[in-house]
Amino acid sequence: MYKILAQINKWLLPSFTKQKLDLSKASKWQLVIIGWRYFVTKKALG
């Protein structure tokens, strides 16, 4: 289930690493998206 969710996230959500976002300057919604993507990726790999 998490592998499918990870693919959906990759397709729908923006990639902040490609945009070279500085985490110290990220807004709250950007931090939420980063945290969600991290959680789903960790579960999909584990």
Coordinates of N, CA and C in Angstrom, one line a residue:
M1 N 0.8 -1.2 0.0 CA 0.0 0.0 0.0 C 0.9 1.3 0.0
Y2 N 1.9 1.3 0.8 CA 2.8 2.4 0.9 C 3.6 2.7 -0.4
K3 N 3.9 1.6 -1.2 CA 4.6 1.8 -2.4 C 3.7 2.5 -3.4
I4 N 2.4 2.2 -3.4 CA 1.5 2.9 -4.3 C 1.3 4.3 -3.9
L5 N 1.2 4.5 -2.6 CA 1.1 5.9 -2.1 C 2.4 6.7 -2.4
A6 N 3.5 6.1 -2.3 CA 4.8 6.8 -2.6 C 4.8 7.2 -4.1
Q7 N 4.3 6.4 -5.0 CA 4.2 6.7 -6.4 C 3.3 7.9 -6.7
I8 N 2.2 7.9 -6.0 CA 1.2 9.0 -6.1 C 1.8 10.3 -5.6
N9 N 2.5 10.2 -4.4 CA 3.2 11.4 -3.9 C 4.2 11.9 -4.9
K10 N 5.0 11.0 -5.5 CA 6.0 11.4 -6.4 C 5.4 12.2 -7.6
W11 N 4.2 11.7 -8.0 CA 3.5 12.3 -9.2 C 2.8 13.6 -8.8
L12 N 2.2 13.7 -7.6 CA 1.4 14.8 -7.3 C 2.1 16.0 -6.6
L13 N 2.9 15.6 -5.6 CA 3.5 16.6 -4.7 C 4.8 17.2 -5.3
P14 N 5.1 18.4 -5.0 CA 6.3 19.0 -5.5 C 7.6 18.4 -4.9
S15 N 8.7 18.4 -5.6 CA 9.9 18.0 -5.1 C 10.7 19.2 -4.7
F16 N 10.9 19.4 -3.4 CA 11.6 20.5 -2.9 C 13.2 20.4 -3.0
T17 N 13.7 19.2 -3.2 CA 15.1 19.0 -3.4 C 15.5 19.5 -4.8
K18 N 14.6 19.3 -5.8 CA 14.9 19.8 -7.1 C 14.9 21.3 -7.2
Q19 N 14.1 21.9 -6.3 CA 14.0 23.3 -6.2 C 15.0 24.0 -5.3
K20 N 15.9 23.1 -4.7 CA 16.9 23.5 -3.8 C 16.4 24.4 -2.7
L21 N 15.3 23.9 -2.0 CA 14.7 24.6 -0.9 C 15.6 24.5 0.3
D22 N 15.8 25.6 1.0 CA 16.5 25.7 2.3 C 15.5 25.3 3.4
L23 N 15.8 24.3 4.1 CA 14.8 23.9 5.2 C 14.6 24.9 6.3
S24 N 15.6 25.7 6.5 CA 15.5 26.7 7.5 C 14.5 27.9 7.1
K25 N 14.3 28.0 5.8 CA 13.5 29.0 5.2 C 12.1 28.5 4.7
A26 N 11.9 27.2 4.9 CA 10.7 26.6 4.4 C 9.5 27.0 5.3
S27 N 8.3 27.2 4.6 CA 7.1 27.5 5.3 C 6.5 26.2 6.0
K28 N 5.5 26.4 6.8 CA 5.0 25.3 7.6 C 4.4 24.3 6.6
W29 N 3.7 24.7 5.6 CA 3.0 23.7 4.7 C 4.1 23.0 3.9
Q30 N 5.2 23.6 3.6 CA 6.3 22.9 2.9 C 6.9 21.8 3.8
L31 N 7.1 22.2 5.1 CA 7.6 21.2 6.1 C 6.7 20.0 6.3
V32 N 5.4 20.3 6.2 CA 4.4 19.2 6.3 C 4.5 18.3 5.1
I33 N 4.6 18.8 3.9 CA 4.8 18.0 2.7 C 6.1 17.2 2.8
I34 N 7.2 17.8 3.2 CA 8.4 17.1 3.4 C 8.3 15.9 4.4
G35 N 7.7 16.2 5.5 CA 7.5 15.2 6.5 C 6.6 14.0 6.0
W36 N 5.5 14.4 5.3 CA 4.6 13.3 4.8 C 5.4 12.5 3.8
R37 N 6.1 13.1 2.9 CA 6.9 12.3 1.9 C 7.9 11.4 2.5
Y38 N 8.6 11.9 3.6 CA 9.6 11.1 4.3 C 8.9 9.9 4.9
F39 N 7.8 10.1 5.6 CA 7.1 9.1 6.3 C 6.7 8.0 5.3
V40 N 6.1 8.4 4.2 CA 5.6 7.4 3.2 C 6.8 6.6 2.6
T41 N 7.8 7.3 2.3 CA 9.0 6.7 1.7 C 9.6 5.7 2.6
K42 N 9.7 6.1 3.9 CA 10.3 5.2 4.9 C 9.5 3.9 5.1
K43 N 8.1 4.1 5.1 CA 7.3 2.9 5.2 C 7.3 2.0 3.9
A44 N 7.4 2.7 2.8 CA 7.5 1.9 1.5 C 8.7 1.1 1.4
L45 N 9.8 1.6 1.9 CA 11.1 0.9 1.8 C 11.3 -0.1 2.9
G46 N 10.6 0.1 4.0 CA 10.8 -0.8 5.2 C 9.9 -2.0 5.3

